[in-house]
């Protein structure tokens, strides 16, 4: 039987709301990469600042009295921001500005995951809401997997510019990590803190 008891404690609500907001902000900043005027170095610099902020909220959550029930979600939220920073770093390193359609599609999916996470974690979740959030993130992850399959097919048949392909492959690999990190966040909100019982 599904419980209506909050999965995120009231006393940690502000910290999780801040963490989720940071994830949403990071995804929005990262989304700038698929715009024509994108500057990957500037995007990376802004994400580096947010990663430091993310380090702080993970420390706050892990230092809390009931840290055992909170660390999975705190670490998962931090992981999203850290992987976004690494992806932006790779885009900057390879001067990746003219992205292939599939990478643009995945970046848009990442933005949507960030928006959905920020919206969903602004209030304590009960089990039913957490299930809905998890289902939406899974749907987006499936869409990303489809885009990655098409991307790999493109690279298999089109290897004219090996340097550009190498850079986009590195970016694509890290984007896979970003999507998996969002899935970990969605899994973590379903894990009940046993101390609530």
PDB file of C-alpha atoms in Angstrom:
ATOM      1  CA  UNK A   1       0.000   0.000   0.000  1.00  0.00           C
ATOM      2  CA  UNK A   2       1.468   3.365  -1.019  1.00  0.00           C
ATOM      3  CA  UNK A   3       2.170   5.780   1.810  1.00  0.00           C
ATOM      4  CA  UNK A   4       1.241   9.450   1.687  1.00  0.00           C
ATOM      5  CA  UNK A   5       3.986  10.255   4.189  1.00  0.00           C
ATOM      6  CA  UNK A   6       6.617  12.626   2.728  1.00  0.00           C
ATOM      7  CA  UNK A   7       9.728  10.911   1.372  1.00  0.00           C
ATOM      8  CA  UNK A   8      11.754  14.071   2.003  1.00  0.00           C
ATOM      9  CA  UNK A   9      11.690  15.239   5.596  1.00  0.00           C
ATOM     10  CA  UNK A  10      10.319  18.683   6.359  1.00  0.00           C
ATOM     11  CA  UNK A  11      13.490  19.697   8.179  1.00  0.00           C
ATOM     12  CA  UNK A  12      15.602  18.941   5.099  1.00  0.00           C
ATOM     13  CA  UNK A  13      13.076  20.428   2.672  1.00  0.00           C
ATOM     14  CA  UNK A  14      14.882  23.760   2.251  1.00  0.00           C
ATOM     15  CA  UNK A  15      18.204  22.065   1.546  1.00  0.00           C
ATOM     16  CA  UNK A  16      16.715  19.676  -0.998  1.00  0.00           C
ATOM     17  CA  UNK A  17      14.758  22.507  -2.618  1.00  0.00           C
ATOM     18  CA  UNK A  18      18.015  24.453  -2.943  1.00  0.00           C
ATOM     19  CA  UNK A  19      19.785  21.371  -4.332  1.00  0.00           C
ATOM     20  CA  UNK A  20      17.019  20.704  -6.861  1.00  0.00           C
ATOM     21  CA  UNK A  21      17.013  24.376  -7.843  1.00  0.00           C
ATOM     22  CA  UNK A  22      20.741  24.227  -8.455  1.00  0.00           C
ATOM     23  CA  UNK A  23      20.267  21.152 -10.663  1.00  0.00           C
ATOM     24  CA  UNK A  24      17.558  22.943 -12.647  1.00  0.00           C
ATOM     25  CA  UNK A  25      19.755  26.017 -13.024  1.00  0.00           C
ATOM     26  CA  UNK A  26      22.751  23.911 -14.096  1.00  0.00           C
ATOM     27  CA  UNK A  27      20.686  22.093 -16.748  1.00  0.00           C
ATOM     28  CA  UNK A  28      19.407  25.429 -18.085  1.00  0.00           C
ATOM     29  CA  UNK A  29      22.944  26.841 -18.306  1.00  0.00           C
ATOM     30  CA  UNK A  30      24.144  23.679 -20.021  1.00  0.00           C
ATOM     31  CA  UNK A  31      21.271  24.002 -22.478  1.00  0.00           C
ATOM     32  CA  UNK A  32      22.907  27.144 -23.842  1.00  0.00           C
ATOM     33  CA  UNK A  33      25.388  24.878 -25.658  1.00  0.00           C
ATOM     34  CA  UNK A  34      22.941  24.094 -28.433  1.00  0.00           C
ATOM     35  CA  UNK A  35      22.413  27.750 -29.308  1.00  0.00           C
ATOM     36  CA  UNK A  36      24.252  29.254 -32.264  1.00  0.00           C
ATOM     37  CA  UNK A  37      25.967  31.872 -30.098  1.00  0.00           C
ATOM     38  CA  UNK A  38      27.116  29.321 -27.516  1.00  0.00           C
ATOM     39  CA  UNK A  39      30.474  29.850 -25.810  1.00  0.00           C
ATOM     40  CA  UNK A  40      31.431  26.487 -24.273  1.00  0.00           C
ATOM     41  CA  UNK A  41      34.158  28.049 -22.099  1.00  0.00           C
ATOM     42  CA  UNK A  42      31.668  30.490 -20.546  1.00  0.00           C
ATOM     43  CA  UNK A  43      29.145  27.699 -19.975  1.00  0.00           C
ATOM     44  CA  UNK A  44      31.830  25.602 -18.293  1.00  0.00           C
ATOM     45  CA  UNK A  45      32.895  28.512 -16.058  1.00  0.00           C
ATOM     46  CA  UNK A  46      29.326  29.073 -14.864  1.00  0.00           C
ATOM     47  CA  UNK A  47      28.827  25.371 -14.202  1.00  0.00           C
ATOM     48  CA  UNK A  48      32.090  25.220 -12.234  1.00  0.00           C
ATOM     49  CA  UNK A  49      30.638  27.783  -9.799  1.00  0.00           C
ATOM     50  CA  UNK A  50      27.430  25.763  -9.444  1.00  0.00           C
ATOM     51  CA  UNK A  51      29.413  22.576  -8.828  1.00  0.00           C
ATOM     52  CA  UNK A  52      31.111  24.255  -5.865  1.00  0.00           C
ATOM     53  CA  UNK A  53      27.674  25.240  -4.540  1.00  0.00           C
ATOM     54  CA  UNK A  54      26.548  21.658  -5.087  1.00  0.00           C
ATOM     55  CA  UNK A  55      29.481  20.451  -2.964  1.00  0.00           C
ATOM     56  CA  UNK A  56      28.197  22.657  -0.145  1.00  0.00           C
ATOM     57  CA  UNK A  57      24.654  21.291  -0.128  1.00  0.00           C
ATOM     58  CA  UNK A  58      25.896  17.702  -0.195  1.00  0.00           C
ATOM     59  CA  UNK A  59      28.020  18.476   2.888  1.00  0.00           C
ATOM     60  CA  UNK A  60      24.966  19.985   4.611  1.00  0.00           C
ATOM     61  CA  UNK A  61      22.849  16.925   3.877  1.00  0.00           C
ATOM     62  CA  UNK A  62      25.518  14.436   4.910  1.00  0.00           C
ATOM     63  CA  UNK A  63      26.192  16.369   8.102  1.00  0.00           C
ATOM     64  CA  UNK A  64      22.542  16.217   9.157  1.00  0.00           C
ATOM     65  CA  UNK A  65      21.432  13.963  12.051  1.00  0.00           C
ATOM     66  CA  UNK A  66      19.587  11.496   9.769  1.00  0.00           C
ATOM     67  CA  UNK A  67      22.232  11.552   7.032  1.00  0.00           C
ATOM     68  CA  UNK A  68      21.919   7.854   6.211  1.00  0.00           C
ATOM     69  CA  UNK A  69      18.489   8.331   4.656  1.00  0.00           C
ATOM     70  CA  UNK A  70      19.452  11.491   2.810  1.00  0.00           C
ATOM     71  CA  UNK A  71      22.866  10.807   1.316  1.00  0.00           C
ATOM     72  CA  UNK A  72      21.659   8.867  -1.747  1.00  0.00           C
ATOM     73  CA  UNK A  73      19.507  11.737  -2.991  1.00  0.00           C
ATOM     74  CA  UNK A  74      22.047  14.405  -2.041  1.00  0.00           C
ATOM     75  CA  UNK A  75      24.840  12.582  -3.841  1.00  0.00           C
ATOM     76  CA  UNK A  76      22.648  11.925  -6.883  1.00  0.00           C
ATOM     77  CA  UNK A  77      21.728  15.617  -7.171  1.00  0.00           C
ATOM     78  CA  UNK A  78      25.385  16.584  -6.843  1.00  0.00           C
ATOM     79  CA  UNK A  79      26.339  13.971  -9.452  1.00  0.00           C
ATOM     80  CA  UNK A  80      24.045  15.606 -12.026  1.00  0.00           C
ATOM     81  CA  UNK A  81      25.759  18.979 -11.577  1.00  0.00           C
ATOM     82  CA  UNK A  82      29.244  17.438 -11.596  1.00  0.00           C
ATOM     83  CA  UNK A  83      28.569  15.527 -14.834  1.00  0.00           C
ATOM     84  CA  UNK A  84      27.093  18.639 -16.445  1.00  0.00           C
ATOM     85  CA  UNK A  85      30.283  20.492 -15.560  1.00  0.00           C
ATOM     86  CA  UNK A  86      32.415  17.718 -17.093  1.00  0.00           C
ATOM     87  CA  UNK A  87      30.285  17.672 -20.252  1.00  0.00           C
ATOM     88  CA  UNK A  88      30.672  21.443 -20.608  1.00  0.00           C
ATOM     89  CA  UNK A  89      34.409  21.088 -20.015  1.00  0.00           C
ATOM     90  CA  UNK A  90      34.639  18.580 -22.874  1.00  0.00           C
ATOM     91  CA  UNK A  91      32.607  20.827 -25.149  1.00  0.00           C
ATOM     92  CA  UNK A  92      34.986  23.676 -24.321  1.00  0.00           C
ATOM     93  CA  UNK A  93      38.098  21.533 -24.784  1.00  0.00           C
ATOM     94  CA  UNK A  94      37.002  20.428 -28.250  1.00  0.00           C
ATOM     95  CA  UNK A  95      35.446  23.799 -29.207  1.00  0.00           C
ATOM     96  CA  UNK A  96      32.230  21.917 -29.844  1.00  0.00           C
ATOM     97  CA  UNK A  97      29.757  24.516 -31.086  1.00  0.00           C
ATOM     98  CA  UNK A  98      28.114  23.162 -34.266  1.00  0.00           C
ATOM     99  CA  UNK A  99      26.412  20.124 -32.734  1.00  0.00           C
ATOM    100  CA  UNK A 100      24.804  17.315 -34.687  1.00  0.00           C
ATOM    101  CA  UNK A 101      21.015  17.057 -34.339  1.00  0.00           C
ATOM    102  CA  UNK A 102      21.105  14.096 -31.968  1.00  0.00           C
ATOM    103  CA  UNK A 103      23.347  15.870 -29.453  1.00  0.00           C
ATOM    104  CA  UNK A 104      21.112  18.936 -29.616  1.00  0.00           C
ATOM    105  CA  UNK A 105      18.165  16.653 -28.900  1.00  0.00           C
ATOM    106  CA  UNK A 106      19.878  15.097 -25.874  1.00  0.00           C
ATOM    107  CA  UNK A 107      20.823  18.534 -24.518  1.00  0.00           C
ATOM    108  CA  UNK A 108      17.146  19.537 -24.756  1.00  0.00           C
ATOM    109  CA  UNK A 109      16.222  16.328 -22.894  1.00  0.00           C
ATOM    110  CA  UNK A 110      18.759  17.171 -20.175  1.00  0.00           C
ATOM    111  CA  UNK A 111      17.199  20.635 -19.856  1.00  0.00           C
ATOM    112  CA  UNK A 112      13.773  19.053 -19.467  1.00  0.00           C
ATOM    113  CA  UNK A 113      15.073  16.619 -16.830  1.00  0.00           C
ATOM    114  CA  UNK A 114      16.477  19.582 -14.906  1.00  0.00           C
ATOM    115  CA  UNK A 115      13.220  21.537 -15.099  1.00  0.00           C
ATOM    116  CA  UNK A 116      11.197  18.514 -14.029  1.00  0.00           C
ATOM    117  CA  UNK A 117      13.545  17.791 -11.118  1.00  0.00           C
ATOM    118  CA  UNK A 118      13.463  21.387  -9.877  1.00  0.00           C
ATOM    119  CA  UNK A 119       9.644  21.462 -10.113  1.00  0.00           C
ATOM    120  CA  UNK A 120       9.117  18.071  -8.503  1.00  0.00           C
ATOM    121  CA  UNK A 121      11.417  18.606  -5.520  1.00  0.00           C
ATOM    122  CA  UNK A 122      10.136  22.050  -4.536  1.00  0.00           C
ATOM    123  CA  UNK A 123       7.766  20.349  -2.087  1.00  0.00           C
ATOM    124  CA  UNK A 124       8.125  17.156  -0.033  1.00  0.00           C
ATOM    125  CA  UNK A 125       7.176  14.180  -2.207  1.00  0.00           C
ATOM    126  CA  UNK A 126       4.841  11.409  -1.209  1.00  0.00           C
ATOM    127  CA  UNK A 127       5.252   7.957  -2.741  1.00  0.00           C
ATOM    128  CA  UNK A 128       2.724   8.499  -5.556  1.00  0.00           C
ATOM    129  CA  UNK A 129       4.325  11.807  -6.624  1.00  0.00           C
ATOM    130  CA  UNK A 130       7.764  10.203  -6.477  1.00  0.00           C
ATOM    131  CA  UNK A 131       6.518   7.407  -8.765  1.00  0.00           C
ATOM    132  CA  UNK A 132       5.208   9.973 -11.251  1.00  0.00           C
ATOM    133  CA  UNK A 133       8.504  11.834 -11.173  1.00  0.00           C
ATOM    134  CA  UNK A 134      10.422   8.578 -11.701  1.00  0.00           C
ATOM    135  CA  UNK A 135       8.193   7.624 -14.659  1.00  0.00           C
ATOM    136  CA  UNK A 136       8.742  11.005 -16.343  1.00  0.00           C
ATOM    137  CA  UNK A 137      12.520  10.839 -15.921  1.00  0.00           C
ATOM    138  CA  UNK A 138      12.491   7.282 -17.284  1.00  0.00           C
ATOM    139  CA  UNK A 139      10.490   8.434 -20.327  1.00  0.00           C
ATOM    140  CA  UNK A 140      13.051  11.183 -20.969  1.00  0.00           C
ATOM    141  CA  UNK A 141      15.944   8.734 -20.459  1.00  0.00           C
ATOM    142  CA  UNK A 142      14.361   6.392 -23.038  1.00  0.00           C
ATOM    143  CA  UNK A 143      14.124   9.310 -25.482  1.00  0.00           C
ATOM    144  CA  UNK A 144      17.810  10.055 -24.836  1.00  0.00           C
ATOM    145  CA  UNK A 145      18.735   6.393 -25.443  1.00  0.00           C
ATOM    146  CA  UNK A 146      16.959   6.543 -28.797  1.00  0.00           C
ATOM    147  CA  UNK A 147      18.895   9.695 -29.722  1.00  0.00           C
ATOM    148  CA  UNK A 148      22.180   8.050 -28.680  1.00  0.00           C
ATOM    149  CA  UNK A 149      21.434   5.014 -30.881  1.00  0.00           C
ATOM    150  CA  UNK A 150      20.841   7.299 -33.858  1.00  0.00           C
ATOM    151  CA  UNK A 151      24.006   9.211 -32.992  1.00  0.00           C
ATOM    152  CA  UNK A 152      26.144   6.064 -32.956  1.00  0.00           C
ATOM    153  CA  UNK A 153      24.656   5.010 -36.303  1.00  0.00           C
ATOM    154  CA  UNK A 154      25.539   8.422 -37.718  1.00  0.00           C
ATOM    155  CA  UNK A 155      29.146   8.110 -36.537  1.00  0.00           C
ATOM    156  CA  UNK A 156      29.446   4.601 -37.931  1.00  0.00           C
ATOM    157  CA  UNK A 157      28.512   5.774 -41.414  1.00  0.00           C
ATOM    158  CA  UNK A 158      29.857   9.345 -41.349  1.00  0.00           C
ATOM    159  CA  UNK A 159      33.467   9.804 -40.276  1.00  0.00           C
ATOM    160  CA  UNK A 160      34.651  12.561 -42.606  1.00  0.00           C
ATOM    161  CA  UNK A 161      35.844  14.911 -39.856  1.00  0.00           C
ATOM    162  CA  UNK A 162      37.519  12.598 -37.361  1.00  0.00           C
ATOM    163  CA  UNK A 163      38.485  15.399 -34.942  1.00  0.00           C
ATOM    164  CA  UNK A 164      34.924  16.759 -34.770  1.00  0.00           C
ATOM    165  CA  UNK A 165      33.539  13.251 -34.325  1.00  0.00           C
ATOM    166  CA  UNK A 166      36.026  12.532 -31.508  1.00  0.00           C
ATOM    167  CA  UNK A 167      35.011  15.694 -29.656  1.00  0.00           C
ATOM    168  CA  UNK A 168      31.322  14.991 -30.029  1.00  0.00           C
ATOM    169  CA  UNK A 169      31.826  11.401 -28.929  1.00  0.00           C
ATOM    170  CA  UNK A 170      33.445  12.594 -25.707  1.00  0.00           C
ATOM    171  CA  UNK A 171      30.591  15.032 -25.151  1.00  0.00           C
ATOM    172  CA  UNK A 172      28.061  12.303 -25.944  1.00  0.00           C
ATOM    173  CA  UNK A 173      29.694   9.889 -23.492  1.00  0.00           C
ATOM    174  CA  UNK A 174      29.436  12.444 -20.694  1.00  0.00           C
ATOM    175  CA  UNK A 175      25.843  13.280 -21.632  1.00  0.00           C
ATOM    176  CA  UNK A 176      25.043   9.597 -21.099  1.00  0.00           C
ATOM    177  CA  UNK A 177      26.448   9.989 -17.582  1.00  0.00           C
ATOM    178  CA  UNK A 178      24.244  13.059 -17.040  1.00  0.00           C
ATOM    179  CA  UNK A 179      21.099  11.161 -18.047  1.00  0.00           C
ATOM    180  CA  UNK A 180      22.073   8.228 -15.811  1.00  0.00           C
ATOM    181  CA  UNK A 181      22.624  10.663 -12.933  1.00  0.00           C
ATOM    182  CA  UNK A 182      19.084  11.997 -13.380  1.00  0.00           C
ATOM    183  CA  UNK A 183      17.837   8.402 -13.268  1.00  0.00           C
ATOM    184  CA  UNK A 184      19.723   7.954  -9.989  1.00  0.00           C
ATOM    185  CA  UNK A 185      17.981  11.038  -8.575  1.00  0.00           C
ATOM    186  CA  UNK A 186      14.615   9.584  -9.590  1.00  0.00           C
ATOM    187  CA  UNK A 187      15.499   6.234  -8.006  1.00  0.00           C
ATOM    188  CA  UNK A 188      16.653   7.944  -4.809  1.00  0.00           C
ATOM    189  CA  UNK A 189      13.390   9.813  -4.243  1.00  0.00           C
ATOM    190  CA  UNK A 190      11.611   6.441  -4.169  1.00  0.00           C
ATOM    191  CA  UNK A 191      13.837   5.157  -1.369  1.00  0.00           C
ATOM    192  CA  UNK A 192      12.084   5.763   1.928  1.00  0.00           C
ATOM    193  CA  UNK A 193      14.174   6.868   4.873  1.00  0.00           C
ATOM    194  CA  UNK A 194      13.587   3.960   7.288  1.00  0.00           C
ATOM    195  CA  UNK A 195      13.691   6.387  10.192  1.00  0.00           C
ATOM    196  CA  UNK A 196      10.308   7.746   9.077  1.00  0.00           C
ATOM    197  CA  UNK A 197       8.678   4.478  10.014  1.00  0.00           C
TER     198      UNK A 197
END
